[in-house]
Amino acid sequence: MSASAAAGRLSEDLASLDPDTLHFILSDWQLWARDDQLPPHSTATGDDWRVWLILGGRGAGKTRAGAEWVRAKALGIPPLGDEAATRIALVGETLADVRRVMIEGVSGLLAVHREDERPELEVSKSQLVWPNGAIAQMFSAEDPDSLRGPQFDAAWCDAFLGACLERAGIASTRSLLARSYLTWGVSLDTPRIGAVAVLSRGSNPEQGHVAFWLGETDDEMVLLGGNQKNAVSVALFPKSRVLALRWPGAADAEPEDVKTVAESDAIFERALAHVLEMEGGFTDDPHDPGGPTNRGITLGVFAAWRKVTLSAANRASLVRDLKAIDPATVREIYRRRYWDPAHCADLPAPLALMQFDAAVNHGVGTAIRFLQEAVDAGVDGEVGPETRTAVARAPLDATLEVYAAIRIRRYRALPHFWRFGRGWLRRVDATLQAARAMTAKQAHPTPNSEGDIDMTATSADPAAGKWWGHSITIWGTIVTILSTVVPALAPVTGVDVSGDLVQDAGRQVVDAVQAVGALFGTLLTIYGRMRATVPIQRSLLKSKG
């Protein structure tokens, strides 16, 4: 077609084609799409890609690209879909957005299909069904938990700015319209870094643009946006286009649970001291996969920190420098490579200690997955709103216990557990004890989230304990002894409770009384044990298949 157009005979050549061929050409997305509207063949390393991110402004063709990709996956059209996908997820800010833009829009799924292959929209089931049996289910960002459980062959997700805010733990407008942010949060009279700037776009009052404010000149604002010239970029925009500057929540409010810099630094220093105590000094155990290590920093990490490639030529000098590493460098490596990437500063101090120690010993990604499993969040190795919410809701003491159990389970599965296992288990126990010591002790039993008193909490005041005479357990035991043991000892003590004065009928009465007394005493013992202040607790070991 390009050659025909260049030669000036495109109309003639098209007129010579039969209707089926023309229909095929018009529906061949590979022919009409721009290069940036087609998915990559592989990642930069040559692996199969799992996520294809399209950044573009209004009119860039994002919806058409997504719809055509889903069509190819559902119908098995090569090369985008080598085999038909049977289950597909369609995810948008709201279900209304999924239907209005992704399905029924001018470039949506219904529009890009030929009539004979077009899927049917089943509104009541929130799904699209293709003639070949493929199904696309609709999901909303308002209900992320609905995506947990179902398995899909492919997924199309549509959102950018809102996704950035949601990922930071801030509720977005959950609308695809830029101007929806005109009523989001609160208005700012004075700009501040990170504020959401809402801009006009052309003469259409429904169109707009949103970006994050970074600075300004006399006439322009410097904004960071995800759909500026089809890329994430920093660009200048005339102040005349700015409709509003918005800020999440109260303009002057500070989050109550955010640690001060001093508090965060103090927690880090305490956690670092613990890790350094666990790690010790220089070692070079041939069975240790990390090789030469000093103060917990392996030779490979040290070389990466210096931005050099470890080789036979520089190994000896790097080992020498590693042995002489200074405390400031140690602190900086631990903060930047482990503390910050593992989001330790976002956690309660005791949990931050456990997370930091795990990040150092297991790796940052593994530690995050441990944390997510411990608080029953989705395990994806990334700390987002779901993980933070789960951490906030989970009981701290129980989370620490489960986290420690997960680490122990991981250690026991390692092939070199035979060599380092005892040390690893001691480390987990020491970390758990240190984390417990950081937990504030409760002076009295406190109501739980359901309003009930936590019977596992102990009094901090020893004088508040019960006198033994108040214990139902003890009295139950005494009654049992009196009812069963004393008669058995009668011949020894010389006391005969069923002597000549007690005939056969009397003996039967005594036996009945003894039996009832024994039963009553046993029941009192069990009941008293059930009411004990500190019950025996089951292990919190947790395993998942």
Short mmCIF file of C-alpha atoms in Angstrom, two decimals, residues 337-338 341-342 355-370 403 407 410-411:
data_model
loop_
_atom_site.label_atom_id
_atom_site.label_comp_id
_atom_site.label_asym_id
_atom_site.label_seq_id
_atom_site.Cartn_x
_atom_site.Cartn_y
_atom_site.Cartn_z
CA ARG A 337 19.96 -0.99 50.03
CA TYR A 338 17.74 -2.47 52.73
CA PRO A 341 13.61 -0.30 49.71
CA ALA A 342 11.96 -2.60 52.28
CA GLN A 355 11.46 -6.43 58.35
CA PHE A 356 14.92 -4.86 58.27
CA ASP A 357 16.63 -7.96 59.64
CA ALA A 358 14.80 -10.13 57.11
CA ALA A 359 15.68 -7.79 54.22
CA VAL A 360 19.36 -8.05 55.12
CA ASN A 361 19.34 -11.81 55.55
CA HIS A 362 16.80 -12.91 52.91
CA GLY A 363 16.77 -10.01 50.43
CA VAL A 364 14.43 -7.03 50.12
CA GLY A 365 11.91 -8.65 47.78
CA THR A 366 11.66 -11.78 49.89
CA ALA A 367 11.23 -9.73 53.07
CA ILE A 368 8.35 -7.80 51.52
CA ARG A 369 6.67 -11.04 50.51
CA PHE A 370 7.18 -12.37 54.05
CA TYR A 403 6.64 -13.37 60.51
CA ARG A 407 11.38 -17.01 58.32
CA ARG A 410 12.21 -20.51 54.79
CA TYR A 411 15.50 -21.28 56.56
#
